[in-house]
XYZ file of C-alpha atoms in Angstrom:
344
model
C 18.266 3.923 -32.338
C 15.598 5.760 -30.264
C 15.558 5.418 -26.325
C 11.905 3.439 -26.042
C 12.760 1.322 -29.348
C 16.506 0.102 -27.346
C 13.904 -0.159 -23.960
C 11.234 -1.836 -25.742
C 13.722 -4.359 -27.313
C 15.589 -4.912 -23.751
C 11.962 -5.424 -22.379
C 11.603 -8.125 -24.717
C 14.887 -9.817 -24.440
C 14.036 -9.962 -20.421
C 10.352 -11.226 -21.335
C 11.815 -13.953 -23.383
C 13.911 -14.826 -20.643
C 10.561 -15.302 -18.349
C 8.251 -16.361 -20.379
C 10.394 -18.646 -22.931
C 9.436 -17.380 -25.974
C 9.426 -13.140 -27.568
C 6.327 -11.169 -27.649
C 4.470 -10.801 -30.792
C 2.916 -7.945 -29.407
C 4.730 -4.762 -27.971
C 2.746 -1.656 -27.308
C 4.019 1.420 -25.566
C 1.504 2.351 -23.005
C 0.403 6.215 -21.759
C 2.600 8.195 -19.484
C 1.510 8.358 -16.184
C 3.205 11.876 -15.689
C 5.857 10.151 -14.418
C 9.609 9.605 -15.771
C 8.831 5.974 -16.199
C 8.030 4.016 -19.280
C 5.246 1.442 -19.902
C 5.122 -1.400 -22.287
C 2.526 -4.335 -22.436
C 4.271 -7.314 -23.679
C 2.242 -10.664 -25.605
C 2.814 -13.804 -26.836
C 0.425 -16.228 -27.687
C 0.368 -17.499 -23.752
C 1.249 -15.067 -21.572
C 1.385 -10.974 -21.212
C 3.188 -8.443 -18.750
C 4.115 -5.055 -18.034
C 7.624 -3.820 -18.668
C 8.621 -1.009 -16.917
C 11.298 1.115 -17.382
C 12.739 3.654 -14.829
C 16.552 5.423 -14.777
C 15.835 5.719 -10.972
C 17.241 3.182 -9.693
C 16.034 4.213 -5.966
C 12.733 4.528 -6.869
C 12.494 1.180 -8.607
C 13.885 -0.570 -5.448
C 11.186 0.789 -3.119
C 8.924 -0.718 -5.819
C 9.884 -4.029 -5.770
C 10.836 -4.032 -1.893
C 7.017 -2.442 -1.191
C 5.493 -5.098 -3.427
C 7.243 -7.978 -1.836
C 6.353 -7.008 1.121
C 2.575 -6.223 0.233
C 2.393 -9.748 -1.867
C 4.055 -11.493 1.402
C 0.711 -9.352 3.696
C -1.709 -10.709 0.925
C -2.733 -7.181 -0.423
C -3.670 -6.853 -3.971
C -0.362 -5.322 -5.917
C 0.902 -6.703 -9.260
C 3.122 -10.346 -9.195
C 6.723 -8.921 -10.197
C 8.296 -11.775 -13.180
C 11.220 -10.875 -13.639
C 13.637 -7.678 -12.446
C 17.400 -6.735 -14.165
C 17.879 -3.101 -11.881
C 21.311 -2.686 -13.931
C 19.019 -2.258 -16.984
C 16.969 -0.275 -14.814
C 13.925 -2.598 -16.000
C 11.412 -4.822 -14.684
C 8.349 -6.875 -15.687
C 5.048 -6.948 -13.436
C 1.719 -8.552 -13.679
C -0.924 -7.214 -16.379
C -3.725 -6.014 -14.479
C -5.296 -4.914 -17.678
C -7.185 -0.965 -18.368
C -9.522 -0.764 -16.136
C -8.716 2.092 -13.958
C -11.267 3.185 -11.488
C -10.977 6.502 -12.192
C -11.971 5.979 -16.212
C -14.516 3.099 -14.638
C -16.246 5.530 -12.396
C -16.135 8.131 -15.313
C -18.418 5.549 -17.464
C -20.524 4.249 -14.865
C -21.865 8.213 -14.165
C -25.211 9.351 -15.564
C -26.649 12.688 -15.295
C -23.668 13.577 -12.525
C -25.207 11.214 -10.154
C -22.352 9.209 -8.144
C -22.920 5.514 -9.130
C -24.453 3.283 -6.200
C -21.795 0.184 -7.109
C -19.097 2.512 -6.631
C -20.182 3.242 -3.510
C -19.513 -0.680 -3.191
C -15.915 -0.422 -4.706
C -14.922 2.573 -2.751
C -15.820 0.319 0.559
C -13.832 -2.379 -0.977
C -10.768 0.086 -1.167
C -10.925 1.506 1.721
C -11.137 -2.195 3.260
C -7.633 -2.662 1.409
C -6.285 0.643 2.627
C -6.861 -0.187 6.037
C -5.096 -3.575 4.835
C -2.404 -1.943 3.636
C -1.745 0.557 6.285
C -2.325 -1.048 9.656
C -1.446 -4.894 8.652
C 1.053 -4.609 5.964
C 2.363 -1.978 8.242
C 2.750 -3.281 11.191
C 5.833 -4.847 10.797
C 6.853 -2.858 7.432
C 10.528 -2.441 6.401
C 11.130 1.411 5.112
C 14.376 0.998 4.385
C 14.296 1.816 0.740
C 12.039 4.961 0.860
C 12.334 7.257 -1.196
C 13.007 10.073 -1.319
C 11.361 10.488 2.016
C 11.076 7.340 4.876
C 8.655 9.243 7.031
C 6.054 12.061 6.408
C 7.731 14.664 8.399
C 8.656 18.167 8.494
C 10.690 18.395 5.467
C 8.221 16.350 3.375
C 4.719 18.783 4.631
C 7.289 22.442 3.895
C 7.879 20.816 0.967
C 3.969 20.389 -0.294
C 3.201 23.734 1.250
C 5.687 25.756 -0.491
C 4.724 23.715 -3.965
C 1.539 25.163 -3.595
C 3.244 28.407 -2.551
C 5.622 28.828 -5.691
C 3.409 27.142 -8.187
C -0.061 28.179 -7.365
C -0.473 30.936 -4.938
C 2.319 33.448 -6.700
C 0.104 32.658 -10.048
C -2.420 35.063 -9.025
C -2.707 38.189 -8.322
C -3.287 37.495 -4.263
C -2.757 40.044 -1.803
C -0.608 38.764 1.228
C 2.247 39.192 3.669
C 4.578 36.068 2.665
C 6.132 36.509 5.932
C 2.871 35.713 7.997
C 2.301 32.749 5.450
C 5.749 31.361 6.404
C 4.298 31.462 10.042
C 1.369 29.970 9.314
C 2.880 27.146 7.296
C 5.047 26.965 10.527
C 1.950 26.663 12.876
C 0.259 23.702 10.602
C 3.104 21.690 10.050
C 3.582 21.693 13.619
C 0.118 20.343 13.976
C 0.086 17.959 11.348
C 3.092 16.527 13.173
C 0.794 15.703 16.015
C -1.338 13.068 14.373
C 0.083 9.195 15.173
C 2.114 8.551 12.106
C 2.927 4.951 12.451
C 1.338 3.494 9.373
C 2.481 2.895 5.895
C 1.642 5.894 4.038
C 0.437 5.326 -0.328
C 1.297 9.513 -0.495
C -0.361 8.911 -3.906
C -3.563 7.366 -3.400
C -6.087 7.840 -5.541
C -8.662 6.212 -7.912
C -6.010 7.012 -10.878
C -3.671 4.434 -9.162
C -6.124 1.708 -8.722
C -7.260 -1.395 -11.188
C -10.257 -2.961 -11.230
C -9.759 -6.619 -11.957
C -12.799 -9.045 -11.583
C -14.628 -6.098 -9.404
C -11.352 -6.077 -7.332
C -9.670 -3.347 -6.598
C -5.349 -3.495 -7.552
C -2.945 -1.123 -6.403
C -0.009 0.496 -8.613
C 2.493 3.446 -8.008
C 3.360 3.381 -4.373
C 6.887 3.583 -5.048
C 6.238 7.082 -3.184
C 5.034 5.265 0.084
C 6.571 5.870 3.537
C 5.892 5.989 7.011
C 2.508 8.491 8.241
C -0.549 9.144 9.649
C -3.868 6.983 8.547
C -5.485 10.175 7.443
C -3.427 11.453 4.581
C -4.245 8.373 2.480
C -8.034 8.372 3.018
C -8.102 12.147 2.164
C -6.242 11.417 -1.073
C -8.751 8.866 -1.746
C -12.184 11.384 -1.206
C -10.788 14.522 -2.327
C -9.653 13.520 -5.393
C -10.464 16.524 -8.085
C -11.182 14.008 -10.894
C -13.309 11.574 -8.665
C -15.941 14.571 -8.000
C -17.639 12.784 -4.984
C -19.987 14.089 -3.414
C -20.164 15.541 0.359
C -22.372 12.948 1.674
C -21.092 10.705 0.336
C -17.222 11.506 1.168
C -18.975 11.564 4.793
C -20.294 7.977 4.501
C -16.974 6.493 3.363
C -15.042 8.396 6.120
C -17.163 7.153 8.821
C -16.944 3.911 7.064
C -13.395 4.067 7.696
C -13.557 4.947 10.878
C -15.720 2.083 11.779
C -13.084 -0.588 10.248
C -10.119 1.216 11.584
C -11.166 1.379 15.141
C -11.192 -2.666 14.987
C -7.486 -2.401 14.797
C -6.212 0.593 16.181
C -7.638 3.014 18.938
C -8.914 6.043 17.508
C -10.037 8.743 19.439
C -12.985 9.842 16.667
C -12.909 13.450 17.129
C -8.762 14.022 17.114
C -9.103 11.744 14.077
C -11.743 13.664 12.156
C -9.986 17.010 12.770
C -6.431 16.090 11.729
C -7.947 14.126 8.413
C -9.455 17.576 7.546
C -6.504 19.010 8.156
C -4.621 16.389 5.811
C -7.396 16.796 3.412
C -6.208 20.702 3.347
C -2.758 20.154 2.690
C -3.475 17.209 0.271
C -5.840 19.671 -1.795
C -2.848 22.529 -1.632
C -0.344 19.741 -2.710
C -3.133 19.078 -5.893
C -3.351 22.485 -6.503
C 0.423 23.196 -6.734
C 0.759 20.124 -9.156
C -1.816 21.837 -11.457
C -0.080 25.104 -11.423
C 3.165 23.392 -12.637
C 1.740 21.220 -14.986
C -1.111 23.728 -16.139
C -0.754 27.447 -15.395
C 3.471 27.359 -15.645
C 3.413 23.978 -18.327
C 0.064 24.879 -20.060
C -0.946 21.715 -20.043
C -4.959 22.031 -20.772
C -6.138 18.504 -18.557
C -4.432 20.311 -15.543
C -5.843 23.584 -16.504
C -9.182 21.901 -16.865
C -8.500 19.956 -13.165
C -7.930 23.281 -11.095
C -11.966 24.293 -10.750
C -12.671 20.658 -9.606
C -9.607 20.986 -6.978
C -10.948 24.217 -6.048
C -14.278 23.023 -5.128
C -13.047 20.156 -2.828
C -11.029 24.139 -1.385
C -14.054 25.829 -0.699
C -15.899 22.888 1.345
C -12.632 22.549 3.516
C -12.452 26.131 4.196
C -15.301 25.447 7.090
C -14.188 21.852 7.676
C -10.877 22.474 8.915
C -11.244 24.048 12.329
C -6.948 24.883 12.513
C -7.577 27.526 10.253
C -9.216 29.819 12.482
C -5.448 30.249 13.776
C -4.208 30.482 10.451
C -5.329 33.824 9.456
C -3.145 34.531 6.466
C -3.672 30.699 5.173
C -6.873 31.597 5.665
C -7.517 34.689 4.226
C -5.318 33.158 1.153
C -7.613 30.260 0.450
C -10.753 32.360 0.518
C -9.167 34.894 -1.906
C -8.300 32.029 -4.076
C -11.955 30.314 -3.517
C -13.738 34.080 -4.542
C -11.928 33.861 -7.240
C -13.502 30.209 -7.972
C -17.429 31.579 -6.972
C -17.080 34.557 -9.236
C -16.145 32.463 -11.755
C -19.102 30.107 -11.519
C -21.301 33.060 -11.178
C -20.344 34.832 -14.296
């Protein structure tokens, strides 16, 4: 017997256990990317998610986060039923819609859709939600692998990019100076307040629309940060192509609702969310190497221009760079590379 066909069958003997009766209906749904496994269960009253995961550290800061968010109110999938010596678990059915895919149809002739203008307000209204309230009193306990966005966790996204992207091309650099440099901006990324829960993976990809709503899924990642990194996940997003004024609106949107909760000092804030917007798009960028340059996997492939765009507006956003000067002179070799490419 197959691995998924003993899950799926465990799946069902743990629906039946919830919901009283088997499913008639068992489909496997897409990977995520991730190592865990998805199957919508049905009978003729009920459906939910089964989920699958051999890590059985990861699927306890699931279920801990989403207690916690359910207890705060914020919108996160009911959890069933659980059996963690299985390694299995059955969630809430949020259905397909996925914002990203939504705001994919809702496009015409590249223009950004006014309603998801709308919907982007409405999750950054949850973010803010989900940061400052559900974090205020937020047990991170069962993080992992990280419990706080620190120094370990930002060398760790900047040498990803390192090894998987940069030492793709054919760059001309002094690795020592970059090591300096990564040095230098961890050390200032450090400075931003990082008392807030922290998504790490936030992004229209991990969102459901249900009744206009927005859901969250896969924060299993989540840990203790800054407000910015989140909200620079959310607007740089390769796949979500927003535009710049846009992305401007919805940060000073945030801003506006943030500030009602926590003091912000707007300029510090803007500056260190650029500079979280950098290392977010370096983290992206290192992702797509593995998965497309080193894996050859052609929907990463196809990602890296998009990624490299949201690069070449940050390379006069981010003010920390002017200190930076291999970083810098890295990124604008690398986003030459990208204008040549959309000359030719």
């Amino acid at each position: 017997m197959g691995l998924n066909k003993n899950i799926e069958i465990k799946l069902n003997e743990q629906f039946k256990k919830w919901s009283g009766s088997e499913a008639l209906l068992i489909t496997m749904l897409p990977n995520s990317g991730s190592n865990r496994i998805y199957f919508r269960l049905q009978n003729s009253n009920t459906s939910a998610i089964g989920v699958y995961n051999d890590n059985f550290k990861e699927n306890t800061a699931f279920l801990n986060f989403t207690k916690q968010f359910l207890n705060s109110r914020i919108n996160v999938p009911f959890i069933y039923s659980e059996n963690l010596s299985e390694n299995i678990y059955l969630i809430q059915d949020l259905g397909d819609t996925q914002m990203l895919q939504w705001l994919s149809s809702q496009r015409t002739k590249n223009e950004f859709p006014t309603e998801a203008i709308s919907i982007y307000k409405k999750v950054i209204q949850e973010l803010i939600r989900i940061q400052i309230i559900a974090g205020r009193n937020f047990d991170y306990s069962s993080c992992y692998p990280y419990t706080v966005f620190n120094e370990e966790s930002i060398k760790f996204d900047l040498n990803y990019f390192k090894s998987n992207y940069i030492e793709r091309l054919n760059l001309s650099y002094d690795s020592q100076k970059l090591g300096s440099d990564f040095n230098q901006f961890t050390s200032y990324l450090l400075k931003a307040d990082n008392a807030f829960f922290m998504f790490r993976d936030f992004q229209a990809r991990n969102i459901m629309l249900v009744n206009n709503q927005p859901y969250f899924i896969d924060y299993q990642g989540g840990r203790k940060g800054p407000l910015q990194y989140d909200l620079a996940s959310l607007l740089f997003q390769a796949m979500a192509e927003i535009p710049e004024n846009i992305k401007d609106l919805l940060l000073e949107y945030y801003i506006g609702l943030a500030q009602k909760f926590v003091p912000l000092n707007k300029s510090e804030f803007i500056e260190h969310y650029y500079a979280f917007a950098l290392i977010r798009v370096m983290q992206t960028l290192g992702a797509y190497g593995l998965r497309g340059l080193i894996e050859k996997k052609n929907h990463f492939i196809k990602s890296i221009p998009l990624a490299l765009q949201n690069l070449i507006y940050l390379l006069d956003k981010v003010e920390k760079l002017n200190s930076l000067p291999e970083l810098k002179k890295i990124i604008i070799q690398i986003t030459s590379i990208e204008t040549k490419t959309n000359e030719e």
